[in-house]
mmCIF file of C-alpha atoms and ligand atoms in Angstrom:
data_model
loop_
_atom_site.group_PDB
_atom_site.id
_atom_site.type_symbol
_atom_site.label_atom_id
_atom_site.label_comp_id
_atom_site.label_asym_id
_atom_site.label_seq_id
_atom_site.Cartn_x
_atom_site.Cartn_y
_atom_site.Cartn_z
ATOM 1 C CA ALA A 1 38.737 13.538 -6.343
ATOM 2 C CA LEU A 2 36.180 11.945 -8.315
ATOM 3 C CA ILE A 3 36.671 7.910 -7.731
ATOM 4 C CA SER A 4 34.638 4.682 -9.113
ATOM 5 C CA MET A 5 32.093 3.121 -6.488
ATOM 6 C CA ARG A 6 34.389 -0.376 -6.625
ATOM 7 C CA GLN A 7 37.426 1.605 -5.332
ATOM 8 C CA LEU A 8 35.614 3.011 -2.515
ATOM 9 C CA LEU A 9 33.451 -0.130 -1.666
ATOM 10 C CA ASP A 10 36.800 -2.009 -1.982
ATOM 11 C CA HIS A 11 38.426 -0.045 0.794
ATOM 12 C CA ALA A 12 35.528 0.017 2.885
ATOM 13 C CA ALA A 13 35.212 -4.008 3.001
ATOM 14 C CA GLU A 14 38.974 -4.032 3.593
ATOM 15 C CA HIS A 15 38.294 -1.827 6.634
ATOM 16 C CA GLY A 16 34.706 -3.155 7.638
ATOM 17 C CA TYR A 17 32.601 0.201 7.181
ATOM 18 C CA GLY A 18 29.974 1.259 5.510
ATOM 19 C CA VAL A 19 29.117 4.646 3.502
ATOM 20 C CA PRO A 20 26.150 6.339 3.211
ATOM 21 C CA ALA A 21 24.676 7.307 -0.269
ATOM 22 C CA PHE A 22 22.856 10.598 0.037
ATOM 23 C CA ASN A 23 20.638 11.198 -2.878
ATOM 24 C CA VAL A 24 21.041 15.047 -4.217
ATOM 25 C CA ASN A 25 19.195 17.239 -6.193
ATOM 26 C CA ASN A 26 20.400 20.977 -4.936
ATOM 27 C CA GLN A 27 23.016 22.747 -3.997
ATOM 28 C CA GLU A 28 22.040 22.752 -0.318
ATOM 29 C CA GLN A 29 22.205 19.106 0.039
ATOM 30 C CA ILE A 30 25.513 18.761 -2.066
ATOM 31 C CA ARG A 31 27.207 21.287 0.191
ATOM 32 C CA ALA A 32 25.602 19.765 3.675
ATOM 33 C CA ILE A 33 27.113 16.463 2.534
ATOM 34 C CA MET A 34 30.415 17.785 1.565
ATOM 35 C CA MET A 35 30.874 20.227 4.907
ATOM 36 C CA ALA A 36 30.191 17.020 6.937
ATOM 37 C CA ALA A 37 32.485 14.864 5.309
ATOM 38 C CA ASP A 38 35.063 17.672 5.572
ATOM 39 C CA LYS A 39 34.401 17.936 9.087
ATOM 40 C CA THR A 40 34.789 14.093 9.614
ATOM 41 C CA ASN A 41 37.274 13.106 6.890
ATOM 42 C CA SER A 42 34.841 10.982 5.197
ATOM 43 C CA PRO A 43 34.555 9.879 1.622
ATOM 44 C CA VAL A 44 31.553 10.441 0.018
ATOM 45 C CA ILE A 45 28.717 9.004 -2.262
ATOM 46 C CA VAL A 46 26.344 10.993 -3.871
ATOM 47 C CA GLN A 47 23.661 9.984 -6.057
ATOM 48 C CA GLY A 48 21.050 11.185 -8.382
ATOM 49 C CA SER A 49 17.671 9.576 -9.270
ATOM 50 C CA ALA A 50 15.702 10.356 -12.267
ATOM 51 C CA GLY A 51 13.274 12.752 -10.345
ATOM 52 C CA ALA A 52 16.738 14.384 -9.319
ATOM 53 C CA ARG A 53 17.591 15.016 -12.995
ATOM 54 C CA ALA A 54 14.116 15.757 -14.079
ATOM 55 C CA TYR A 55 14.239 18.422 -11.338
ATOM 56 C CA ALA A 56 17.754 19.965 -11.659
ATOM 57 C CA GLY A 57 18.584 18.908 -15.157
ATOM 58 C CA ALA A 58 21.444 16.105 -15.750
ATOM 59 C CA PRO A 59 24.182 19.059 -16.451
ATOM 60 C CA PHE A 60 23.420 20.898 -13.308
ATOM 61 C CA ILE A 61 23.534 17.659 -11.003
ATOM 62 C CA ARG A 62 26.814 16.845 -12.810
ATOM 63 C CA HIS A 63 28.410 20.186 -12.391
ATOM 64 C CA MET A 64 27.019 20.727 -8.581
ATOM 65 C CA ILE A 65 28.980 17.661 -8.050
ATOM 66 C CA LEU A 66 32.102 18.733 -10.086
ATOM 67 C CA ALA A 67 31.858 21.805 -8.204
ATOM 68 C CA ALA A 68 31.802 19.870 -5.047
ATOM 69 C CA ILE A 69 34.882 18.365 -5.813
ATOM 70 C CA GLU A 70 36.433 21.306 -6.765
ATOM 71 C CA GLU A 71 36.093 22.933 -3.503
ATOM 72 C CA TRP A 72 36.784 19.674 -1.400
ATOM 73 C CA PRO A 73 39.680 18.277 -3.485
ATOM 74 C CA HIS A 74 40.968 16.068 -0.643
ATOM 75 C CA ILE A 75 37.648 14.353 -0.492
ATOM 76 C CA PRO A 76 36.984 11.178 -2.608
ATOM 77 C CA VAL A 77 33.778 11.339 -4.223
ATOM 78 C CA VAL A 78 31.704 9.082 -6.309
ATOM 79 C CA MET A 79 29.154 10.485 -8.692
ATOM 80 C CA HIS A 80 26.688 7.810 -8.882
ATOM 81 C CA GLN A 81 23.247 7.461 -10.973
ATOM 82 C CA ASP A 82 20.559 5.750 -8.702
ATOM 83 C CA HIS A 83 17.665 3.787 -9.874
ATOM 84 C CA GLY A 84 18.410 3.207 -13.610
ATOM 85 C CA THR A 85 15.399 1.855 -15.428
ATOM 86 C CA SER A 86 17.360 0.850 -18.828
ATOM 87 C CA PRO A 87 20.691 0.314 -20.035
ATOM 88 C CA GLY A 88 20.232 3.305 -22.115
ATOM 89 C CA VAL A 89 19.557 5.410 -19.202
ATOM 90 C CA CYS A 90 22.546 4.141 -17.662
ATOM 91 C CA GLN A 91 24.559 4.846 -21.049
ATOM 92 C CA ARG A 92 23.610 8.270 -21.082
ATOM 93 C CA SER A 93 24.897 8.911 -17.250
ATOM 94 C CA ILE A 94 28.222 7.405 -18.315
ATOM 95 C CA GLN A 95 28.755 9.651 -20.908
ATOM 96 C CA LEU A 96 27.976 12.712 -18.504
ATOM 97 C CA GLY A 97 30.662 11.419 -16.234
ATOM 98 C CA PHE A 98 29.128 9.404 -13.684
ATOM 99 C CA SER A 99 31.775 6.930 -12.070
ATOM 100 C CA SER A 100 29.063 4.596 -11.018
ATOM 101 C CA VAL A 101 25.559 3.558 -12.325
ATOM 102 C CA MET A 102 22.971 1.376 -11.002
ATOM 103 C CA MET A 103 20.720 -0.840 -13.163
ATOM 104 C CA ASP A 104 17.461 -1.706 -11.293
ATOM 105 C CA GLY A 105 16.284 -4.612 -13.240
ATOM 106 C CA SER A 106 14.440 -5.699 -10.399
ATOM 107 C CA LEU A 107 11.508 -3.775 -11.915
ATOM 108 C CA MET A 108 10.577 -3.391 -15.528
ATOM 109 C CA SER A 109 11.452 -0.119 -17.241
ATOM 110 C CA ASP A 110 8.157 1.458 -15.932
ATOM 111 C CA GLY A 111 9.805 1.225 -12.498
ATOM 112 C CA LYS A 112 6.606 -0.364 -11.116
ATOM 113 C CA THR A 113 6.263 -3.930 -12.160
ATOM 114 C CA PRO A 114 8.429 -6.766 -10.792
ATOM 115 C CA SER A 115 10.561 -8.322 -13.811
ATOM 116 C CA SER A 116 11.536 -11.713 -14.021
ATOM 117 C CA TYR A 117 15.035 -12.883 -13.166
ATOM 118 C CA GLU A 118 16.049 -13.470 -16.936
ATOM 119 C CA TYR A 119 15.195 -9.948 -17.758
ATOM 120 C CA ASN A 120 17.261 -8.821 -14.653
ATOM 121 C CA VAL A 121 20.130 -10.619 -15.916
ATOM 122 C CA ASP A 122 19.908 -9.346 -19.512
ATOM 123 C CA VAL A 123 19.639 -5.735 -18.612
ATOM 124 C CA THR A 124 22.244 -5.921 -15.742
ATOM 125 C CA ARG A 125 24.953 -7.953 -17.834
ATOM 126 C CA LYS A 126 24.388 -5.634 -20.905
ATOM 127 C CA THR A 127 25.166 -2.476 -18.771
ATOM 128 C CA VAL A 128 28.016 -4.263 -16.529
ATOM 129 C CA GLU A 129 29.997 -4.749 -20.188
ATOM 130 C CA LEU A 130 29.492 -1.185 -21.193
ATOM 131 C CA ALA A 131 30.449 0.781 -18.175
ATOM 132 C CA HIS A 132 33.272 -1.706 -17.077
ATOM 133 C CA SER A 133 34.729 -0.965 -20.307
ATOM 134 C CA CYS A 134 34.522 2.659 -19.508
ATOM 135 C CA GLY A 135 36.095 2.057 -15.588
ATOM 136 C CA VAL A 136 32.387 2.821 -14.152
ATOM 137 C CA SER A 137 31.116 0.677 -11.607
ATOM 138 C CA VAL A 138 27.679 -0.873 -11.618
ATOM 139 C CA GLU A 139 25.036 -1.583 -8.838
ATOM 140 C CA GLY A 140 22.208 -4.265 -9.531
ATOM 141 C CA GLU A 141 19.318 -4.965 -7.659
ATOM 142 C CA LEU A 142 17.958 -8.305 -7.017
ATOM 143 C CA GLY A 143 14.535 -9.074 -4.878
ATOM 144 C CA VAL A 144 11.835 -6.518 -4.492
ATOM 145 C CA LEU A 145 12.094 -3.354 -1.755
ATOM 146 C CA GLY A 146 9.257 -3.609 0.212
ATOM 147 C CA SER A 147 8.577 -3.363 4.235
ATOM 148 C CA LEU A 148 8.371 -6.963 5.950
ATOM 149 C CA GLU A 149 5.859 -5.067 8.409
ATOM 150 C CA THR A 150 3.323 -3.677 6.041
ATOM 151 C CA GLY A 151 4.308 -5.520 2.585
ATOM 152 C CA GLU A 152 4.227 -2.327 1.063
ATOM 153 C CA ALA A 153 7.042 -1.023 -1.231
ATOM 154 C CA GLY A 154 6.826 2.553 -0.155
ATOM 155 C CA GLU A 155 6.679 5.829 -1.888
ATOM 156 C CA GLU A 156 9.470 6.810 -4.146
ATOM 157 C CA ASP A 157 8.518 9.142 -7.150
ATOM 158 C CA GLY A 158 8.515 6.653 -10.004
ATOM 159 C CA VAL A 159 10.312 3.765 -8.663
ATOM 160 C CA GLY A 160 8.743 1.041 -6.497
ATOM 161 C CA ALA A 161 6.451 -1.868 -7.056
ATOM 162 C CA GLU A 162 3.028 -1.439 -6.823
ATOM 163 C CA GLY A 163 0.756 -3.512 -4.515
ATOM 164 C CA LYS A 164 1.213 -5.942 -1.498
ATOM 165 C CA LEU A 165 4.074 -7.970 -1.864
ATOM 166 C CA THR A 166 5.085 -11.390 -0.472
ATOM 167 C CA THR A 167 7.607 -12.064 1.741
ATOM 168 C CA GLU A 168 9.373 -14.180 -0.507
ATOM 169 C CA GLN A 169 9.755 -11.146 -2.908
ATOM 170 C CA MET A 170 10.675 -8.911 -0.457
ATOM 171 C CA LEU A 171 13.734 -10.942 0.494
ATOM 172 C CA THR A 172 16.720 -11.603 -1.657
ATOM 173 C CA ASP A 173 17.620 -15.555 -2.241
ATOM 174 C CA PRO A 174 21.539 -16.095 -1.591
ATOM 175 C CA GLU A 175 21.493 -18.817 -4.082
ATOM 176 C CA GLU A 176 19.852 -16.473 -6.508
ATOM 177 C CA ALA A 177 22.376 -13.979 -5.615
ATOM 178 C CA ALA A 178 25.327 -16.056 -6.568
ATOM 179 C CA ASP A 179 23.976 -16.883 -9.724
ATOM 180 C CA PHE A 180 23.398 -13.077 -10.599
ATOM 181 C CA VAL A 181 26.662 -11.989 -9.694
ATOM 182 C CA SER A 182 28.562 -14.879 -11.744
ATOM 183 C CA LYS A 183 26.156 -13.953 -14.782
ATOM 184 C CA THR A 184 26.367 -10.132 -14.525
ATOM 185 C CA HIS A 185 29.654 -9.217 -12.624
ATOM 186 C CA VAL A 186 27.861 -6.487 -10.951
ATOM 187 C CA ASP A 187 30.319 -4.380 -8.566
ATOM 188 C CA ALA A 188 27.529 -4.083 -5.915
ATOM 189 C CA LEU A 189 24.029 -5.600 -5.416
ATOM 190 C CA ALA A 190 21.115 -3.905 -3.754
ATOM 191 C CA ILE A 191 19.285 -6.479 -1.850
ATOM 192 C CA ALA A 192 15.720 -6.708 -0.050
ATOM 193 C CA CYS A 193 15.829 -7.240 3.227
ATOM 194 C CA GLY A 194 12.985 -5.649 4.734
ATOM 195 C CA THR A 195 13.530 -2.121 3.982
ATOM 196 C CA SER A 196 11.255 0.342 2.003
ATOM 197 C CA HIS A 197 11.742 3.596 0.246
ATOM 198 C CA GLY A 198 10.208 6.687 1.838
ATOM 199 C CA ALA A 199 8.933 8.166 5.036
ATOM 200 C CA TYR A 200 6.439 5.247 5.660
ATOM 201 C CA LYS A 201 8.407 2.214 6.206
ATOM 202 C CA PHE A 202 6.993 1.130 9.647
ATOM 203 C CA THR A 203 3.672 1.722 11.400
ATOM 204 C CA ARG A 204 4.905 1.036 15.270
ATOM 205 C CA PRO A 205 8.306 1.631 16.879
ATOM 206 C CA PRO A 206 10.555 -0.969 14.855
ATOM 207 C CA THR A 207 11.586 -4.111 16.948
ATOM 208 C CA ASP A 208 15.165 -4.946 16.936
ATOM 209 C CA ASP A 209 14.806 -7.779 14.459
ATOM 210 C CA ILE A 210 12.876 -5.599 11.919
ATOM 211 C CA LEU A 211 15.480 -6.225 9.160
ATOM 212 C CA ALA A 212 16.327 -9.867 8.048
ATOM 213 C CA ILE A 213 19.976 -9.603 9.607
ATOM 214 C CA ASP A 214 20.338 -13.363 9.190
ATOM 215 C CA ARG A 215 19.372 -13.035 5.210
ATOM 216 C CA ILE A 216 22.154 -10.306 4.991
ATOM 217 C CA LYS A 217 24.780 -12.760 6.470
ATOM 218 C CA ALA A 218 23.733 -15.449 4.182
ATOM 219 C CA ILE A 219 23.721 -13.611 1.214
ATOM 220 C CA HIS A 220 27.407 -12.260 2.441
ATOM 221 C CA ALA A 221 28.506 -15.798 2.801
ATOM 222 C CA ARG A 222 27.492 -16.622 -0.811
ATOM 223 C CA ILE A 223 28.988 -13.585 -2.468
ATOM 224 C CA PRO A 224 31.673 -12.124 -0.292
ATOM 225 C CA ASN A 225 33.474 -10.277 -2.928
ATOM 226 C CA THR A 226 30.253 -8.431 -4.090
ATOM 227 C CA HIS A 227 29.371 -5.399 -2.086
ATOM 228 C CA LEU A 228 26.030 -5.117 -0.482
ATOM 229 C CA VAL A 229 23.535 -2.353 -0.621
ATOM 230 C CA MET A 230 20.937 -1.482 1.644
ATOM 231 C CA HIS A 231 18.285 0.956 -0.028
ATOM 232 C CA GLY A 232 15.691 2.493 2.191
ATOM 233 C CA SER A 233 18.264 3.273 4.896
ATOM 234 C CA SER A 234 16.147 6.458 6.183
ATOM 235 C CA SER A 235 15.917 6.423 10.192
ATOM 236 C CA VAL A 236 12.852 8.721 9.794
ATOM 237 C CA PRO A 237 13.896 11.094 12.915
ATOM 238 C CA GLN A 238 11.045 11.463 15.590
ATOM 239 C CA GLU A 239 12.590 14.864 16.445
ATOM 240 C CA TRP A 240 12.403 16.262 13.157
ATOM 241 C CA LEU A 241 8.758 14.715 12.667
ATOM 242 C CA GLU A 242 7.966 16.847 15.702
ATOM 243 C CA ILE A 243 9.324 19.767 14.638
ATOM 244 C CA ILE A 244 7.662 19.595 11.344
ATOM 245 C CA ASN A 245 4.326 18.868 12.938
ATOM 246 C CA GLN A 246 5.138 21.650 15.555
ATOM 247 C CA TYR A 247 5.536 24.113 12.932
ATOM 248 C CA GLY A 248 2.502 23.741 10.676
ATOM 249 C CA GLY A 249 3.097 20.302 8.787
ATOM 250 C CA GLU A 250 1.033 17.205 9.083
ATOM 251 C CA ILE A 251 2.669 14.108 9.116
ATOM 252 C CA PRO A 252 1.133 10.828 10.471
ATOM 253 C CA GLU A 253 2.908 8.799 12.952
ATOM 254 C CA THR A 254 5.646 6.663 11.130
ATOM 255 C CA TYR A 255 9.051 4.752 11.522
ATOM 256 C CA GLY A 256 12.294 4.258 9.893
ATOM 257 C CA VAL A 257 15.053 1.731 10.294
ATOM 258 C CA PRO A 258 16.899 2.319 13.396
ATOM 259 C CA VAL A 259 20.641 3.217 13.266
ATOM 260 C CA GLU A 260 21.785 0.566 15.008
ATOM 261 C CA GLN A 261 20.443 -2.275 12.799
ATOM 262 C CA ILE A 262 22.296 -0.608 9.769
ATOM 263 C CA ILE A 263 25.322 -0.750 11.748
ATOM 264 C CA GLU A 264 24.155 -4.461 12.188
ATOM 265 C CA GLY A 265 24.029 -4.983 8.522
ATOM 266 C CA ILE A 266 27.484 -3.120 8.187
ATOM 267 C CA LYS A 267 28.941 -5.830 10.409
ATOM 268 C CA PHE A 268 27.745 -8.346 7.706
ATOM 269 C CA GLY A 269 28.648 -6.772 4.518
ATOM 270 C CA VAL A 270 26.347 -3.888 3.903
ATOM 271 C CA ARG A 271 28.827 -1.493 2.497
ATOM 272 C CA LYS A 272 26.499 1.588 0.626
ATOM 273 C CA VAL A 273 23.666 2.785 2.468
ATOM 274 C CA ASN A 274 21.186 4.704 0.762
ATOM 275 C CA ILE A 275 19.700 7.960 2.504
ATOM 276 C CA ASP A 276 17.211 10.350 0.850
ATOM 277 C CA THR A 277 14.094 10.999 3.170
ATOM 278 C CA ASP A 278 15.979 11.791 6.206
ATOM 279 C CA LEU A 279 17.824 14.800 4.772
ATOM 280 C CA ARG A 280 14.317 15.940 2.967
ATOM 281 C CA LEU A 281 12.870 15.787 6.515
ATOM 282 C CA ALA A 282 15.305 17.649 8.303
ATOM 283 C CA SER A 283 15.299 20.464 5.694
ATOM 284 C CA THR A 284 11.874 20.722 5.704
ATOM 285 C CA GLY A 285 11.467 20.859 9.377
ATOM 286 C CA ALA A 286 14.527 23.499 9.844
ATOM 287 C CA ILE A 287 12.745 25.676 7.129
ATOM 288 C CA ARG A 288 9.308 25.519 8.798
ATOM 289 C CA ARG A 289 10.728 26.314 11.762
ATOM 290 C CA HIS A 290 12.558 29.314 10.621
ATOM 291 C CA LEU A 291 9.926 30.663 8.709
ATOM 292 C CA ALA A 292 7.420 30.310 11.760
ATOM 293 C CA LEU A 293 10.082 32.098 13.969
ATOM 294 C CA ASN A 294 11.215 34.675 11.587
ATOM 295 C CA PRO A 295 7.891 35.772 9.558
ATOM 296 C CA ALA A 296 9.208 39.116 8.297
ATOM 297 C CA ASN A 297 12.246 37.023 6.663
ATOM 298 C CA PHE A 298 12.031 36.848 2.949
ATOM 299 C CA ASP A 299 15.887 35.814 2.121
ATOM 300 C CA PRO A 300 16.256 32.367 1.055
ATOM 301 C CA ARG A 301 19.614 31.967 2.021
ATOM 302 C CA LYS A 302 18.491 32.545 5.503
ATOM 303 C CA TYR A 303 16.275 29.595 5.648
ATOM 304 C CA LEU A 304 18.517 27.742 3.294
ATOM 305 C CA ALA A 305 21.096 27.962 5.730
ATOM 306 C CA GLU A 306 19.234 26.299 8.661
ATOM 307 C CA ALA A 307 18.303 23.743 6.061
ATOM 308 C CA THR A 308 21.841 22.800 5.236
ATOM 309 C CA LYS A 309 22.959 22.888 8.807
ATOM 310 C CA ALA A 310 20.115 20.522 9.595
ATOM 311 C CA MET A 311 21.020 17.759 6.799
ATOM 312 C CA THR A 312 24.516 18.599 8.004
ATOM 313 C CA ASP A 313 24.025 17.327 11.205
ATOM 314 C CA ILE A 314 22.482 14.038 9.981
ATOM 315 C CA CYS A 315 25.435 13.369 7.809
ATOM 316 C CA ILE A 316 27.907 14.007 10.246
ATOM 317 C CA ALA A 317 26.025 11.377 12.726
ATOM 318 C CA ARG A 318 25.688 9.248 9.647
ATOM 319 C CA TYR A 319 29.234 9.047 9.007
ATOM 320 C CA GLU A 320 30.441 8.553 12.570
ATOM 321 C CA SER A 321 27.869 5.690 13.214
ATOM 322 C CA PHE A 322 28.616 3.532 9.846
ATOM 323 C CA GLY A 323 32.515 4.007 10.422
ATOM 324 C CA THR A 324 33.163 5.996 7.315
ATOM 325 C CA ALA A 325 34.922 8.681 9.240
ATOM 326 C CA GLY A 326 38.091 8.869 9.232
ATOM 327 C CA GLN A 327 38.443 6.849 6.045
ATOM 328 C CA ALA A 328 38.906 9.673 3.357
HETATM 329 O O1 G3H B 1 15.650 6.494 -5.121
HETATM 330 C C1 G3H B 1 15.458 6.934 -4.180
HETATM 331 C C2 G3H B 1 14.892 8.357 -3.664
HETATM 332 O O2 G3H B 1 14.370 8.402 -2.609
HETATM 333 C C3 G3H B 1 14.683 8.584 -5.191
HETATM 334 O O3 G3H B 1 13.409 9.807 -4.978
HETATM 335 O O4 G3H B 1 12.791 9.867 -7.265
HETATM 336 O O5 G3H B 1 11.920 11.502 -5.477
HETATM 337 O O6 G3H B 1 14.183 11.783 -6.442
HETATM 338 P P1 G3H B 1 13.049 10.519 -5.795
HETATM 339 P P1 13P B 2 14.755 6.201 1.886
HETATM 340 O O1 13P B 2 13.872 6.925 1.511
HETATM 341 O O2 13P B 2 14.800 5.557 2.875
HETATM 342 O O3 13P B 2 15.826 7.999 2.264
HETATM 343 O O4 13P B 2 15.939 5.760 0.806
HETATM 344 C C1 13P B 2 16.608 6.148 -0.371
HETATM 345 C C2 13P B 2 16.893 5.244 -1.181
HETATM 346 O O5 13P B 2 17.196 4.178 -1.330
HETATM 347 C C3 13P B 2 17.289 5.762 -2.594
HETATM 348 O O6 13P B 2 17.734 4.643 -3.667
HETATM 349 NA NA1 NA B 3 21.637 3.082 -6.157
HETATM 350 ZN ZN1 ZN B 4 16.578 3.248 -3.618
#
C-alpha cells in the first residue's frame, strides 16, 4: 500500500529504527528493493530524483512504483520525490501522486548555489502548505552537504554545491534547525553531518568519528518530533569496487560511510537514510562480471538478473542493519 513519509517515519521513531530510501530510475532497481523488502518484511521508501525523471520520464517512474505496490500489496511503500529544486517541481510530483516530496531549499533552484536562510524558509514553507493540504509529507534540508574530510559537496547530477565548503556550512546548526522547523512545519529534515553525495566521499579508510554524531544528537534533542534524514549514505562497498576494477572498470580508491556509523546516527534520531551509489556500484559490478565471464551472451535479461541479485543483497543487508526488517 502507498503510505506517506510521515506515517512511516512516525512508526520508525516509535520503534527506534531507520529506513533506507533507495533512489530508483529503472525496473531492476525497483524489483530488487521490493524483493529484499518482501524477504525481510520491511517497509520501503523509493525516491526519484530529477535525473531519474529525466531518464525514465515521470509517468514511468510513477507506474513502476505503482506496479510494485500492486505486486507486493502487503509492503508499505512511500513514493518520494528526491531533491526538489522549487515549489513548482514539488507541486508537479504531488499532482502525479507522490506521497512525499523533498523541497531542497539549501541550494538555489540551479541546484548549485548555497541559498540564504530566508530563501530556504520561504520555499519550504510554501511547499509544506501545498503538500499538507494534499496529505503529502515534506522533507526539507538545512546545511550544505559536504565531506568533512575533503570539504567537497560530491558528485550528483545537477545537485550539489560547487567549490570548497567551510565546516560551518557542512554542519547543520541545532538552533537554526529549531527555528526552521517552527517556521516551515516540515515532517523530516535532511541535515549536514559530514556526508556527501556520490562515490567519492573519503580518500582514506574512514575513522570511526568521520561523521558528526554529536551534532546529530544535539539537533535531535532540539527537534525531537522532526525526523532526521541522512543524505549521501552509501557505504561504497570495497568488494564491489574490486569486482568492477577486476573486470575492466577503472574506479580510483575511495570510501563511503561505514554502516556502523549510520546505525549510530539511527540511535540518535536519523530515520531516513538515502542510498543511491551503492546500488549503482553493485549493478555495474555484476554486469561487468557477467559479460566478461559470458562473452557470447547477448540476452539483457541474463545480465540484468545478475544486477538485480547484487542490488537485492545490498538492500537486504541495509534493511537488517537499520532495524527496518520485520517492521512492515
Ligand atoms: O540525489 C541523489 C541521487 O544520487 C541523484 O542522482 O541525479 O544522478 O539521479 P541523479
Ligand atoms: P549516495 O550518493 O551516498 O548514495 O546518496 C544518495 C542521496 O543522498 C540521494 O538523495
Ligand atoms: Na530526499
Ligand atoms: Zn541527496
